[in-house]
Each structure stands twice: as structure tokens, then as C-alpha cells.
Amino acid sequence: MKKLLAAVLSAAILAAGTAGCSSKTQQPAPTGSPGQTLEGETKKQKDGDKAQASGEKEIVEFWYHAADEKTNEIYEGLFEEFNRSQDLYEARYTGFANKDFPDKFAMAIATDTMPNVVSLGFSNVMTYVAQDALVDINRYFEEWEDKDKIVPSMVSTLKDLAGGPLYGVPYNYNQDISWYNTKFFEENHLEVPRTQKEFLALCEKYANPDAGTYFFSLRGAKPYDNLLGWIFTWADGGGYGGSYFDENGTCIINKPEFVEALDVYASIYKNGWVSGDCVNNNFNEMVAEFGSQTAMYIMHNSSSKSSHLNNLGDGNFGVSRALANEEGRYYTSAIQSQLYAVTNTKGPDGDYAGAFELIKFLSSAEVIEEICQKTGRIPVNQDNYDDPWFVEDKYMPLYQEIITDENFVQIQNPYWLTTYFNFINTDMTADFQAVLLGEMTSQEALDKWAEFLTKEQAAYESSK
């Protein structure tokens, strides 16, 4: 992928700134194999065709990939609204926790029991494309009268990722930031740390293992956005901005400045400046430590707003830019759109009009307003940018400031590599935990990652 995501996404925001329901929660779809007919159609497809011929509503199943109590409530209400609004389709909602979705969807792909529509993160699109699980929806998108309301560069980024086809409609994105406990900062007369070194000093000063309280909660499981943001910022990109690769296609993240960065980050755990549980902390555990005031500061993205509202209450937490290096630059990893994708349940030439009708509804400004306002995600439907809720929101203006800040650098995660998603979820977690526990050095971990990514990039380039 030749275009830099930072330029694309920055242009997106700059252009935007100027320019009767059946639902299921946390339950998998049926797992029995539907089998194949002599004509090559699945039983699900034939049943759908029969239902349409008899005048019954076509069932459109939807799986949400990162559900919690709040998002389940939102989507269940939206699906009731969609089903009341028309007579052709019955949409059914299923929400999965983020940690469970990959396995559930992999099983559905393997057993030919996929739902009709899924929400996905940008990072795993090409993994599922390689498994022939997603459909190119270009023809439906081009016929959609509201297609130009979706930030165009977000759409073109998806097309660039896939080399032309469009495998989803983006509907929001996350911004990497930091969250802090306002009461703690006020009581201790503290300024919110701006730099990594200021942050480290606070980690050391306010770690109190005897009382079980700490300044920071570190994420040990699936640490990629936090970890990558830290090491790229500390290393100031190693001289290559936010790119993983030099001009020869060699991965640079095992350069000495990155090794130093990982050593420093791991020392937060090794020094006892965070809880011993942090080595296994995933999102839920990290947010729980922050919400219980075991920790006063976390690094995450804008999507965790609803969790902090539930745990701490409005007014008891604040948001700040990601930590900067001594040069004032800060690198983040998580500006990536979430998208709605149509699954390949009927073959490449099948009729996916019903699935796309649901996507159109879920991508409308009114629906996106409800989702983003309640979850803290940032919309990509340009109609939302003039809405009072967006303009008056106490967080959204900061997110727009970040995307236009000359000191902000977007890390160019190589999502075009079909193995990258599995790498950051498995290898990166295991190796980072090994570094924290002293079972692997930072140099060994980064050498391993650099070797793997260099080989994958070379294979990608040779296949183009």
C-alpha cells in the first residue's frame, strides 16, 4: 500500500472540517454445517430465496465484533427501529466480546454459517479477504445516494488496502489518547503529563504497592496500540517517521532506539510501578483498575469513554493527548476506521441488497450520532460534523485538534499484510509478556518481530 495512512486520514478530517426485532446478545450463530446443494447454493441461501418468494421477510443476521453491555443496548434498540421502518427485512443482532469474536467468526467461516453482515476493525480486513469471507460491495456503494457523505479518503484507504475492491463501509474511528482521574490530579495539584519522561516520574512517585494503588495501569495482553505508540514516540520513528520499513523494505523496529524504548516501557512493570496483574491485563482489566481507582492514568483510545462513565461518572475523568517525546512529537497507532462488511454467503455474484440496506441504515448520520455520542467514537459521516452534539462535545474538538497537529504522527501499521492481525494479537502479546517477566530481552523480541515483518513485506511486494 503506497499511500500513507496519516496523510489520508488527516486529509479526511481536514476535508470534513471544511466541507418487531429478534436480537441476540453474546450468543454465537448456529454452528451446524448447512451443507451444499447440487447447484452450489447453501441451505441458508435457498431458505432465504424461498422466504422472499413466499412474501416473508428476508432475514439479515448481523454480528458486532466488540460488544459490551452499552453497545448491546444501543444496537438492540437500533435493530428494533430498523425492523419497524420497513417490511422487506428482519435484521437480527448478535454481539460478541472483542476477545471472542475472532474465534467465533473463524468457526463460522469454516462451517459456512457466517452471518450476512459483520462489523470489523480495519486491521483484520485483509485476513478475512484472504479467507474469501467478505464480498466486494463496490457496486452497491456506488449506487448509494449518500455515499459521498462518508469521508471519501476513508473509503479510498480501504480500496487502496485491497488493491481496488471495497470490502466495507467505514462508520467511525478511534483516536489514541490518555485518560486520567481528575480528582486525583486536583487533590495532588498535578499537571497532566505531556511527555514520556514526565509520565515516568509520576509512575515512580505514586506507585504504592502496600496500599495497592498506582499511577498507571499497563496493558500486558494485546498491548499493540499502547506499546507501538510508546516505542515509536520514544524512538522518534527511528528516522523513518511512522513507517515500519526503510527504503529497502527492511523492518526498522529492532534499531537501538526502539530497543531502548521497549526497555524503558518494560521497566515500569519490572520496577513495581504498576500492579503485578498488569502482565495479564487486557482491556477489561485495565479499565477496571482505572475505574476502581487502583490506577489514575491509562493509555487507550476514545472508545473507552462509556466504560469510564459507568465506572467513575461524568466529570471524574479527563482526556489528554498521547504522551510526547522530548522533541514534542507523539506517534499513535489506532486511527483506523471500523467498518460494516458483507460476508460471502451467496458467492461473488449473489444478491446482497438486503445486507447493504442494513449497512446503509447503520451508516446514516442519525444512527451514527447515537452510536458515537454514547461510545466516544468519532464519526466518518460528514453530516455529523455540524451537529450540535459534535460541536459542543467536550472530547471531539480535542480529537480534531490532534489530527491536524503538526507534532502528531500516525504510525503506518502494515495492515496490507494478511498475517499482521494475527501477529499483533498472538506473537506480540506472548513476546511482550516474556519481556515483562524477564524471559526474553527487548532486543530478542524486536529482532524476532523485525525479521518476521521484513519477510512478510518482501512476500507482499513480490506478489504485486
CSV table of C-alpha atoms in Angstrom, one decimal:
chain,number,residue,atom,x,y,z
A,1,MET,CA,0.0,0.0,0.0
A,2,LYS,CA,1.7,3.1,-1.2
A,3,LYS,CA,-0.3,5.8,0.4
A,4,LEU,CA,0.5,6.9,3.9
A,5,LEU,CA,-2.4,6.4,6.2
A,6,ALA,CA,-1.5,9.5,8.2
A,7,ALA,CA,-1.9,11.7,5.1
A,8,VAL,CA,-5.1,10.0,4.1
A,9,LEU,CA,-6.7,10.3,7.4
A,10,SER,CA,-5.5,13.8,8.1
A,11,ALA,CA,-7.0,14.8,4.8
A,12,ALA,CA,-10.2,13.1,5.7
A,13,ILE,CA,-10.7,15.1,8.8
A,14,LEU,CA,-9.5,18.4,7.3
A,15,ALA,CA,-11.8,18.0,4.4
A,16,ALA,CA,-14.7,17.1,6.7
A,17,GLY,CA,-14.0,20.1,8.9
A,18,THR,CA,-14.4,22.3,5.9
A,19,ALA,CA,-16.7,20.8,3.8
A,20,GLY,CA,-40.6,-6.3,15.8
A,21,CYS,CA,-37.0,-7.3,16.3
A,22,SER,CA,-35.2,-10.5,17.0
A,23,SER,CA,-31.9,-9.8,18.8
A,24,LYS,CA,-29.3,-11.9,20.4
A,25,THR,CA,-26.6,-10.9,22.9
A,26,GLN,CA,-23.2,-12.6,23.3
A,27,GLN,CA,-24.5,-15.8,21.6
A,28,PRO,CA,-22.9,-17.4,18.6
A,29,ALA,CA,-24.8,-18.2,15.4
A,30,PRO,CA,-25.9,-21.8,14.9
A,31,THR,CA,-22.8,-23.9,14.3
A,32,GLY,CA,-24.3,-26.8,12.3
A,33,SER,CA,-22.9,-27.1,8.8
A,34,PRO,CA,-25.7,-26.2,6.3
A,35,GLY,CA,-24.1,-28.3,3.5
A,36,GLN,CA,-24.1,-27.6,-0.2
A,37,THR,CA,-26.9,-28.2,-2.8
A,38,LEU,CA,-26.2,-29.6,-6.2
A,39,GLU,CA,-26.4,-26.1,-7.6
A,40,GLY,CA,-23.7,-24.9,-5.2
A,41,GLU,CA,-26.1,-22.9,-3.0
A,42,THR,CA,-26.0,-23.1,0.7
A,43,LYS,CA,-29.1,-24.1,2.6
A,44,LYS,CA,-29.2,-20.6,4.1
A,45,GLN,CA,-29.4,-19.1,0.7
A,46,LYS,CA,-32.1,-21.4,-0.6
A,47,ASP,CA,-34.2,-20.8,2.5
A,48,GLY,CA,-33.8,-17.0,2.0
A,49,ASP,CA,-34.9,-17.3,-1.6
A,50,LYS,CA,-37.9,-19.3,-0.6
A,51,ALA,CA,-38.8,-16.8,2.1
A,52,GLN,CA,-38.7,-13.9,-0.4
A,53,ALA,CA,-40.8,-15.9,-2.9
A,54,SER,CA,-43.4,-16.5,-0.3
A,55,GLY,CA,-43.5,-12.9,0.7
A,56,GLU,CA,-41.8,-13.4,4.1
A,57,LYS,CA,-39.2,-11.0,5.3
A,58,GLU,CA,-35.6,-11.8,4.4
A,59,ILE,CA,-33.6,-12.4,7.5
A,60,VAL,CA,-30.3,-10.4,7.7
A,61,GLU,CA,-28.0,-11.6,10.5
A,62,PHE,CA,-25.5,-9.1,11.9
A,63,TRP,CA,-22.6,-9.7,14.3
A,64,TYR,CA,-20.9,-6.9,16.2
A,65,HIS,CA,-17.2,-7.6,16.9
A,66,ALA,CA,-16.6,-5.6,20.1
A,67,ALA,CA,-19.7,-5.7,22.2
A,68,ASP,CA,-20.3,-4.8,25.8
A,69,GLU,CA,-23.4,-4.0,27.8
A,70,LYS,CA,-23.6,-0.4,26.5
A,71,THR,CA,-23.2,-1.3,22.8
A,72,ASN,CA,-25.5,-4.2,23.0
A,73,GLU,CA,-28.2,-1.9,24.4
A,74,ILE,CA,-27.5,0.6,21.6
A,75,TYR,CA,-27.6,-1.9,18.8
A,76,GLU,CA,-30.6,-3.8,20.0
A,77,GLY,CA,-32.6,-0.6,20.1
A,78,LEU,CA,-31.4,0.3,16.6
A,79,PHE,CA,-32.3,-3.0,15.2
A,80,GLU,CA,-35.9,-2.7,16.6
A,81,GLU,CA,-36.0,0.7,14.8
A,82,PHE,CA,-34.8,-0.8,11.5
A,83,ASN,CA,-37.3,-3.6,11.6
A,84,ARG,CA,-40.1,-1.2,12.3
A,85,SER,CA,-39.1,1.1,9.4
A,86,GLN,CA,-39.5,-1.3,6.5
A,87,ASP,CA,-41.3,-4.6,5.6
A,88,LEU,CA,-38.7,-6.4,3.5
A,89,TYR,CA,-36.1,-7.5,6.0
A,90,GLU,CA,-35.9,-8.8,9.5
A,91,ALA,CA,-32.5,-7.9,11.0
A,92,ARG,CA,-31.1,-9.9,13.9
A,93,TYR,CA,-28.3,-8.7,16.1
A,94,THR,CA,-25.6,-10.7,17.9
A,95,GLY,CA,-22.9,-9.0,20.0
A,96,PHE,CA,-19.6,-10.7,20.8
A,97,ALA,CA,-16.9,-9.5,23.2
A,98,ASN,CA,-13.8,-8.4,21.3
A,99,LYS,CA,-11.7,-11.3,22.6
A,100,ASP,CA,-14.3,-13.9,21.5
A,101,PHE,CA,-15.2,-12.6,18.0
A,102,PRO,CA,-12.1,-13.8,16.1
A,103,ASP,CA,-12.7,-17.4,17.1
A,104,LYS,CA,-16.5,-17.3,16.6
A,105,PHE,CA,-16.1,-15.8,13.2
A,106,ALA,CA,-13.3,-18.2,12.2
A,107,MET,CA,-15.7,-21.1,13.1
A,108,ALA,CA,-18.5,-19.5,11.1
A,109,ILE,CA,-16.2,-19.2,8.1
A,110,ALA,CA,-15.1,-22.8,8.4
A,111,THR,CA,-18.6,-24.2,8.8
A,112,ASP,CA,-20.3,-22.0,6.3
A,113,THR,CA,-22.5,-20.4,8.9
A,114,MET,CA,-21.5,-16.8,8.6
A,115,PRO,CA,-24.0,-14.0,9.3
A,116,ASN,CA,-24.8,-11.7,6.5
A,117,VAL,CA,-23.1,-8.5,7.9
A,118,VAL,CA,-20.3,-8.1,10.4
A,119,SER,CA,-18.6,-5.1,11.9
A,120,LEU,CA,-14.8,-5.3,11.8
A,121,GLY,CA,-11.7,-3.3,12.7
A,122,PHE,CA,-9.6,-2.0,9.8
A,123,SER,CA,-6.7,-4.2,10.9
A,124,ASN,CA,-8.2,-7.6,10.2
A,125,VAL,CA,-10.0,-6.9,6.8
A,126,MET,CA,-7.3,-8.4,4.7
A,127,THR,CA,-7.1,-11.5,6.9
A,128,TYR,CA,-10.8,-12.2,6.2
A,129,VAL,CA,-10.5,-11.3,2.5
A,130,ALA,CA,-7.7,-13.9,2.2
A,131,GLN,CA,-10.2,-16.5,3.6
A,132,ASP,CA,-12.8,-15.5,1.0
A,133,ALA,CA,-15.1,-14.4,3.7
A,134,LEU,CA,-16.0,-10.9,2.5
A,135,VAL,CA,-17.7,-9.5,-0.6
A,136,ASP,CA,-16.6,-6.6,-2.7
A,137,ILE,CA,-19.6,-4.2,-2.3
A,138,ASN,CA,-18.4,-1.5,-4.7
A,139,ARG,CA,-21.5,-1.9,-6.9
A,140,TYR,CA,-23.8,-1.3,-4.0
A,141,PHE,CA,-21.8,1.5,-2.6
A,142,GLU,CA,-21.7,3.4,-6.0
A,143,GLU,CA,-25.5,3.2,-6.3
A,144,TRP,CA,-26.0,4.6,-2.8
A,145,GLU,CA,-27.2,8.2,-2.9
A,146,ASP,CA,-25.5,9.1,0.4
A,147,LYS,CA,-22.1,7.5,-0.5
A,148,ASP,CA,-20.4,10.9,-0.7
A,149,LYS,CA,-21.3,11.7,2.9
A,150,ILE,CA,-18.9,9.0,4.1
A,151,VAL,CA,-15.5,10.7,4.3
A,152,PRO,CA,-14.1,9.9,0.8
A,153,SER,CA,-10.5,9.4,1.8
A,154,MET,CA,-11.6,6.8,4.4
A,155,VAL,CA,-13.2,4.9,1.6
A,156,SER,CA,-10.2,5.3,-0.7
A,157,THR,CA,-7.9,4.0,2.0
A,158,LEU,CA,-9.9,0.8,2.2
A,159,LYS,CA,-9.8,0.4,-1.6
A,160,ASP,CA,-6.0,1.0,-1.5
A,161,LEU,CA,-5.7,-1.6,1.2
A,162,ALA,CA,-7.4,-4.2,-1.0
A,163,GLY,CA,-6.0,-3.0,-4.4
A,164,GLY,CA,-9.3,-1.8,-5.7
A,165,PRO,CA,-12.2,-3.7,-4.2
A,166,LEU,CA,-14.3,-2.2,-1.4
A,167,TYR,CA,-14.8,-4.6,1.5
A,168,GLY,CA,-16.7,-2.5,3.8
A,169,VAL,CA,-18.3,0.9,4.7
A,170,PRO,CA,-16.4,2.8,7.4
A,171,TYR,CA,-18.6,4.3,10.1
A,172,ASN,CA,-16.3,5.6,12.8
A,173,TYR,CA,-12.7,5.6,14.0
A,174,ASN,CA,-10.8,5.7,17.3
A,175,GLN,CA,-8.2,8.2,18.4
A,176,ASP,CA,-5.4,7.1,20.7
A,177,ILE,CA,-5.3,9.3,23.8
A,178,SER,CA,-4.8,9.1,27.6
A,179,TRP,CA,-7.4,9.1,30.3
A,180,TYR,CA,-6.8,10.4,33.8
A,181,ASN,CA,-8.6,10.7,37.1
A,182,THR,CA,-9.4,14.4,37.6
A,183,LYS,CA,-10.0,14.1,41.4
A,184,PHE,CA,-6.5,12.6,41.9
A,185,PHE,CA,-4.8,15.3,39.8
A,186,GLU,CA,-6.7,18.1,41.6
A,187,GLU,CA,-6.0,16.8,45.1
A,188,ASN,CA,-2.3,16.4,44.4
A,189,HIS,CA,-2.1,19.7,42.4
A,190,LEU,CA,-0.7,17.9,39.4
A,191,GLU,CA,-0.4,18.9,35.8
A,192,VAL,CA,-1.3,16.2,33.3
A,193,PRO,CA,1.9,14.7,32.0
A,194,ARG,CA,2.8,15.9,28.5
A,195,THR,CA,5.9,13.9,27.9
A,196,GLN,CA,7.0,10.3,28.4
A,197,LYS,CA,9.7,11.4,30.9
A,198,GLU,CA,7.1,13.4,33.0
A,199,PHE,CA,4.9,10.3,32.9
A,200,LEU,CA,7.7,8.0,34.2
A,201,ALA,CA,8.4,10.3,37.1
A,202,LEU,CA,4.7,10.2,38.2
A,203,CYS,CA,4.7,6.4,37.8
A,204,GLU,CA,7.6,6.1,40.2
A,205,LYS,CA,6.3,8.7,42.7
A,206,TYR,CA,2.8,7.4,43.1
A,207,ALA,CA,3.3,3.7,43.0
A,208,ASN,CA,2.2,2.4,46.4
A,209,PRO,CA,2.2,-1.5,46.3
A,210,ASP,CA,1.5,-1.7,50.0
A,211,ALA,CA,-1.8,0.2,49.5
A,212,GLY,CA,-2.4,-1.5,46.2
A,213,THR,CA,-2.6,1.9,44.3
A,214,TYR,CA,-0.6,3.1,41.3
A,215,PHE,CA,-0.4,6.0,38.9
A,216,PHE,CA,-0.7,3.8,35.8
A,217,SER,CA,-2.3,0.6,34.6
A,218,LEU,CA,-0.3,-1.1,31.9
A,219,ARG,CA,-1.9,-3.4,29.3
A,220,GLY,CA,0.0,-6.7,29.0
A,221,ALA,CA,-2.4,-8.6,26.8
A,222,LYS,CA,-3.0,-7.3,23.2
A,223,PRO,CA,-0.8,-4.3,24.0
A,224,TYR,CA,-0.1,-3.3,20.4
A,225,ASP,CA,-1.6,0.2,20.2
A,226,ASN,CA,-0.2,1.3,23.6
A,227,LEU,CA,3.1,-0.4,23.0
A,228,LEU,CA,3.7,0.7,19.5
A,229,GLY,CA,2.7,4.3,20.3
A,230,TRP,CA,5.3,4.2,23.2
A,231,ILE,CA,8.2,2.8,21.2
A,232,PHE,CA,7.7,4.8,18.1
A,233,THR,CA,7.4,8.0,20.2
A,234,TRP,CA,10.4,7.3,22.3
A,235,ALA,CA,12.5,6.4,19.2
A,236,ASP,CA,11.0,9.3,17.3
A,237,GLY,CA,10.2,6.9,14.5
A,238,GLY,CA,13.8,5.7,14.2
A,239,GLY,CA,14.3,8.3,11.4
A,240,TYR,CA,11.5,7.0,9.2
A,241,GLY,CA,8.5,8.9,10.6
A,242,GLY,CA,5.8,6.3,11.3
A,243,SER,CA,6.9,3.7,8.8
A,244,TYR,CA,8.0,0.2,9.9
A,245,PHE,CA,10.2,-0.2,6.9
A,246,ASP,CA,13.3,1.6,5.4
A,247,GLU,CA,13.7,2.3,1.7
A,248,ASN,CA,14.8,-1.3,1.1
A,249,GLY,CA,11.8,-2.9,2.8
A,250,THR,CA,13.7,-3.8,5.9
A,251,CYS,CA,11.8,-3.5,9.2
A,252,ILE,CA,13.4,-1.0,11.5
A,253,ILE,CA,11.8,-1.7,14.8
A,254,ASN,CA,14.9,-3.5,16.2
A,255,LYS,CA,17.1,-0.4,15.9
A,256,PRO,CA,18.8,0.6,19.1
A,257,GLU,CA,16.4,3.4,19.9
A,258,PHE,CA,13.4,1.1,19.7
A,259,VAL,CA,15.2,-1.4,22.0
A,260,GLU,CA,15.8,1.3,24.5
A,261,ALA,CA,12.2,2.3,24.2
A,262,LEU,CA,11.0,-1.2,25.0
A,263,ASP,CA,13.4,-1.5,27.9
A,264,VAL,CA,12.0,1.7,29.4
A,265,TYR,CA,8.4,0.7,28.9
A,266,ALA,CA,9.0,-2.8,30.4
A,267,SER,CA,10.8,-1.2,33.4
A,268,ILE,CA,7.5,0.3,34.5
A,269,TYR,CA,6.4,-3.3,35.3
A,270,LYS,CA,9.8,-4.6,36.4
A,271,ASN,CA,10.2,-1.7,38.9
A,272,GLY,CA,6.8,-2.5,40.5
A,273,TRP,CA,5.3,0.8,39.4
A,274,VAL,CA,2.2,-1.0,38.2
A,275,SER,CA,0.2,-3.9,39.7
A,276,GLY,CA,1.6,-7.4,39.3
A,277,ASP,CA,-1.6,-8.3,37.5
A,278,CYS,CA,-0.8,-5.9,34.6
A,279,VAL,CA,1.2,-8.6,32.8
A,280,ASN,CA,-2.1,-10.2,32.0
A,281,ASN,CA,-4.3,-7.1,31.8
A,282,ASN,CA,-6.4,-6.9,28.7
A,283,PHE,CA,-8.8,-4.0,28.0
A,284,ASN,CA,-11.4,-5.0,30.7
A,285,GLU,CA,-8.8,-5.4,33.4
A,286,MET,CA,-7.0,-2.2,32.6
A,287,VAL,CA,-10.3,-0.2,32.5
A,288,ALA,CA,-11.3,-1.9,35.8
A,289,GLU,CA,-8.1,-0.8,37.5
A,290,PHE,CA,-8.8,2.8,36.3
A,291,GLY,CA,-12.4,2.6,37.2
A,292,SER,CA,-11.8,1.3,40.7
A,293,GLN,CA,-9.1,4.0,41.2
A,294,THR,CA,-6.4,1.4,41.7
A,295,ALA,CA,-4.7,3.3,38.9
A,296,MET,CA,-5.1,7.0,38.0
A,297,TYR,CA,-4.0,7.1,34.4
A,298,ILE,CA,-4.3,4.8,31.4
A,299,MET,CA,-3.5,4.9,27.7
A,300,HIS,CA,-6.3,3.9,25.4
A,301,ASN,CA,-8.4,5.3,22.6
A,302,SER,CA,-11.6,7.3,22.5
A,303,SER,CA,-13.9,4.3,22.5
A,304,SER,CA,-13.5,3.6,26.3
A,305,LYS,CA,-15.5,6.7,27.2
A,306,SER,CA,-18.6,4.7,28.0
A,307,SER,CA,-16.7,2.4,30.4
A,308,HIS,CA,-15.3,5.4,32.3
A,309,LEU,CA,-18.8,7.0,32.5
A,310,ASN,CA,-20.1,3.8,34.0
A,311,ASN,CA,-17.2,3.3,36.4
A,312,LEU,CA,-16.3,6.8,37.5
A,313,GLY,CA,-19.2,9.0,36.5
A,314,ASP,CA,-19.2,12.1,34.3
A,315,GLY,CA,-16.8,14.8,35.5
A,316,ASN,CA,-14.4,12.4,37.3
A,317,PHE,CA,-12.1,11.7,34.4
A,318,GLY,CA,-10.4,13.7,31.7
A,319,VAL,CA,-8.7,13.2,28.4
A,320,SER,CA,-5.4,14.4,27.0
A,321,ARG,CA,-3.1,13.9,24.0
A,322,ALA,CA,-0.9,10.9,23.9
A,323,LEU,CA,2.5,11.3,25.6
A,324,ALA,CA,5.1,13.1,23.5
A,325,ASN,CA,8.9,12.7,23.3
A,326,GLU,CA,11.4,15.3,24.2
A,327,GLU,CA,11.1,16.8,20.6
A,328,GLY,CA,7.4,17.3,21.2
A,329,ARG,CA,6.2,14.7,18.7
A,330,TYR,CA,3.8,11.9,19.5
A,331,TYR,CA,3.1,8.8,17.5
A,332,THR,CA,-0.1,6.8,17.7
A,333,SER,CA,-1.4,3.6,16.2
A,334,ALA,CA,-5.1,3.4,16.5
A,335,ILE,CA,-6.5,5.9,13.9
A,336,GLN,CA,-8.3,3.2,11.9
A,337,SER,CA,-11.8,3.0,10.9
A,338,GLN,CA,-14.3,0.4,12.0
A,339,LEU,CA,-16.5,-0.8,9.1
A,340,TYR,CA,-19.5,-2.8,8.2
A,341,ALA,CA,-18.8,-5.6,5.8
A,342,VAL,CA,-20.9,-8.0,3.8
A,343,THR,CA,-20.0,-11.7,4.2
A,344,ASN,CA,-19.7,-14.1,1.3
A,345,THR,CA,-22.8,-16.2,1.9
A,346,LYS,CA,-24.1,-16.3,-1.7
A,347,GLY,CA,-21.0,-16.2,-3.9
A,348,PRO,CA,-19.4,-13.1,-5.6
A,349,ASP,CA,-22.4,-12.6,-7.9
A,350,GLY,CA,-25.1,-13.1,-5.3
A,351,ASP,CA,-27.8,-10.7,-4.3
A,352,TYR,CA,-26.6,-8.8,-1.2
A,353,ALA,CA,-29.2,-5.9,-1.4
A,354,GLY,CA,-30.7,-6.8,2.0
A,355,ALA,CA,-27.3,-6.8,3.7
A,356,PHE,CA,-26.4,-3.5,2.2
A,357,GLU,CA,-29.8,-2.0,3.2
A,358,LEU,CA,-28.9,-2.7,6.8
A,359,ILE,CA,-25.4,-1.1,6.3
A,360,LYS,CA,-27.0,2.0,4.8
A,361,PHE,CA,-29.2,2.3,7.9
A,362,LEU,CA,-26.4,1.8,10.3
A,363,SER,CA,-24.2,4.3,8.5
A,364,SER,CA,-26.8,7.1,8.4
A,365,ALA,CA,-26.0,10.3,10.3
A,366,GLU,CA,-28.8,9.8,12.8
A,367,VAL,CA,-27.7,6.3,13.7
A,368,ILE,CA,-24.0,7.2,13.8
A,369,GLU,CA,-24.8,10.1,16.1
A,370,GLU,CA,-26.4,7.7,18.6
A,371,ILE,CA,-23.5,5.2,18.4
A,372,CYS,CA,-20.7,7.8,18.6
A,373,GLN,CA,-22.3,10.0,21.2
A,374,LYS,CA,-22.7,7.1,23.6
A,375,THR,CA,-19.4,5.3,22.9
A,376,GLY,CA,-16.9,8.1,22.3
A,377,ARG,CA,-16.1,7.0,18.8
A,378,ILE,CA,-15.5,9.6,16.1
A,379,PRO,CA,-18.0,9.6,13.1
A,380,VAL,CA,-17.0,9.5,9.5
A,381,ASN,CA,-20.4,10.6,8.1
A,382,GLN,CA,-19.7,14.2,7.3
A,383,ASP,CA,-23.3,15.2,8.2
A,384,ASN,CA,-22.4,14.7,11.8
A,385,TYR,CA,-19.6,17.3,11.9
A,386,ASP,CA,-22.0,20.3,12.0
A,387,ASP,CA,-24.4,18.7,14.6
A,388,PRO,CA,-24.6,20.4,17.9
A,389,TRP,CA,-23.7,17.2,19.8
A,390,PHE,CA,-20.4,17.0,17.9
A,391,VAL,CA,-19.5,20.7,18.0
A,392,GLU,CA,-20.4,21.0,21.7
A,393,ASP,CA,-18.9,17.7,22.9
A,394,LYS,CA,-16.0,18.2,25.3
A,395,TYR,CA,-13.9,15.5,23.7
A,396,MET,CA,-14.5,15.8,19.9
A,397,PRO,CA,-12.7,19.1,19.5
A,398,LEU,CA,-9.6,17.7,21.0
A,399,TYR,CA,-9.7,14.8,18.6
A,400,GLN,CA,-9.9,17.1,15.7
A,401,GLU,CA,-7.0,19.2,17.1
A,402,ILE,CA,-4.9,16.1,17.3
A,403,ILE,CA,-5.5,15.0,13.7
A,404,THR,CA,-4.3,18.5,12.5
A,405,ASP,CA,-1.4,18.9,15.0
A,406,GLU,CA,1.9,19.1,13.2
A,407,ASN,CA,3.5,17.2,16.1
A,408,PHE,CA,1.2,14.3,15.6
A,409,VAL,CA,2.5,11.3,13.6
A,410,GLN,CA,0.4,8.4,12.5
A,411,ILE,CA,2.1,5.0,12.7
A,412,GLN,CA,1.8,3.2,9.4
A,413,ASN,CA,0.8,-0.2,10.6
A,414,PRO,CA,1.1,-2.7,7.7
A,415,TYR,CA,-2.5,-3.9,7.6
A,416,TRP,CA,-1.9,-4.9,4.0
A,417,LEU,CA,0.0,-7.9,5.3
A,418,THR,CA,-2.6,-10.6,5.8
A,419,THR,CA,-0.6,-12.1,8.7
A,420,TYR,CA,-0.3,-8.8,10.6
A,421,PHE,CA,-3.5,-9.1,12.5
A,422,ASN,CA,-2.6,-12.5,13.9
A,423,PHE,CA,0.9,-11.3,14.6
A,424,ILE,CA,-0.1,-8.4,16.9
A,425,ASN,CA,-2.7,-10.5,18.7
A,426,THR,CA,-0.6,-13.6,19.4
A,427,ASP,CA,3.2,-13.1,18.9
A,428,MET,CA,3.3,-9.6,20.2
A,429,THR,CA,1.3,-10.4,23.3
A,430,ALA,CA,3.4,-13.5,24.1
A,431,ASP,CA,6.7,-11.8,23.5
A,432,PHE,CA,5.9,-8.6,25.3
A,433,GLN,CA,4.7,-10.6,28.4
A,434,ALA,CA,8.0,-12.6,28.2
A,435,VAL,CA,9.9,-9.3,28.2
A,436,LEU,CA,8.0,-8.1,31.2
A,437,LEU,CA,8.7,-11.3,33.1
A,438,GLY,CA,12.4,-11.3,32.1
A,439,GLU,CA,12.1,-14.4,30.0
A,440,MET,CA,13.1,-12.5,26.8
A,441,THR,CA,15.2,-9.4,26.2
A,442,SER,CA,13.8,-6.4,24.4
A,443,GLN,CA,16.4,-6.9,21.7
A,444,GLU,CA,15.4,-10.6,21.2
A,445,ALA,CA,11.7,-9.6,20.9
A,446,LEU,CA,12.2,-6.8,18.5
A,447,ASP,CA,14.7,-8.8,16.4
A,448,LYS,CA,12.0,-11.5,16.1
A,449,TRP,CA,9.4,-9.0,15.1
A,450,ALA,CA,11.6,-7.2,12.6
A,451,GLU,CA,12.7,-10.5,10.9
A,452,PHE,CA,9.1,-11.6,10.6
A,453,LEU,CA,7.8,-8.3,9.2
A,454,THR,CA,10.7,-8.0,6.8
A,455,LYS,CA,9.9,-11.4,5.3
A,456,GLU,CA,6.2,-10.7,5.1
A,457,GLN,CA,6.8,-7.3,3.4
A,458,ALA,CA,9.1,-8.9,0.9
A,459,ALA,CA,6.5,-11.6,0.1
A,460,TYR,CA,3.8,-8.9,-0.3
A,461,GLU,CA,6.0,-6.8,-2.7
A,462,SER,CA,6.9,-9.8,-4.8
A,463,SER,CA,3.2,-10.8,-5.1
A,464,LYS,CA,2.1,-7.4,-6.5
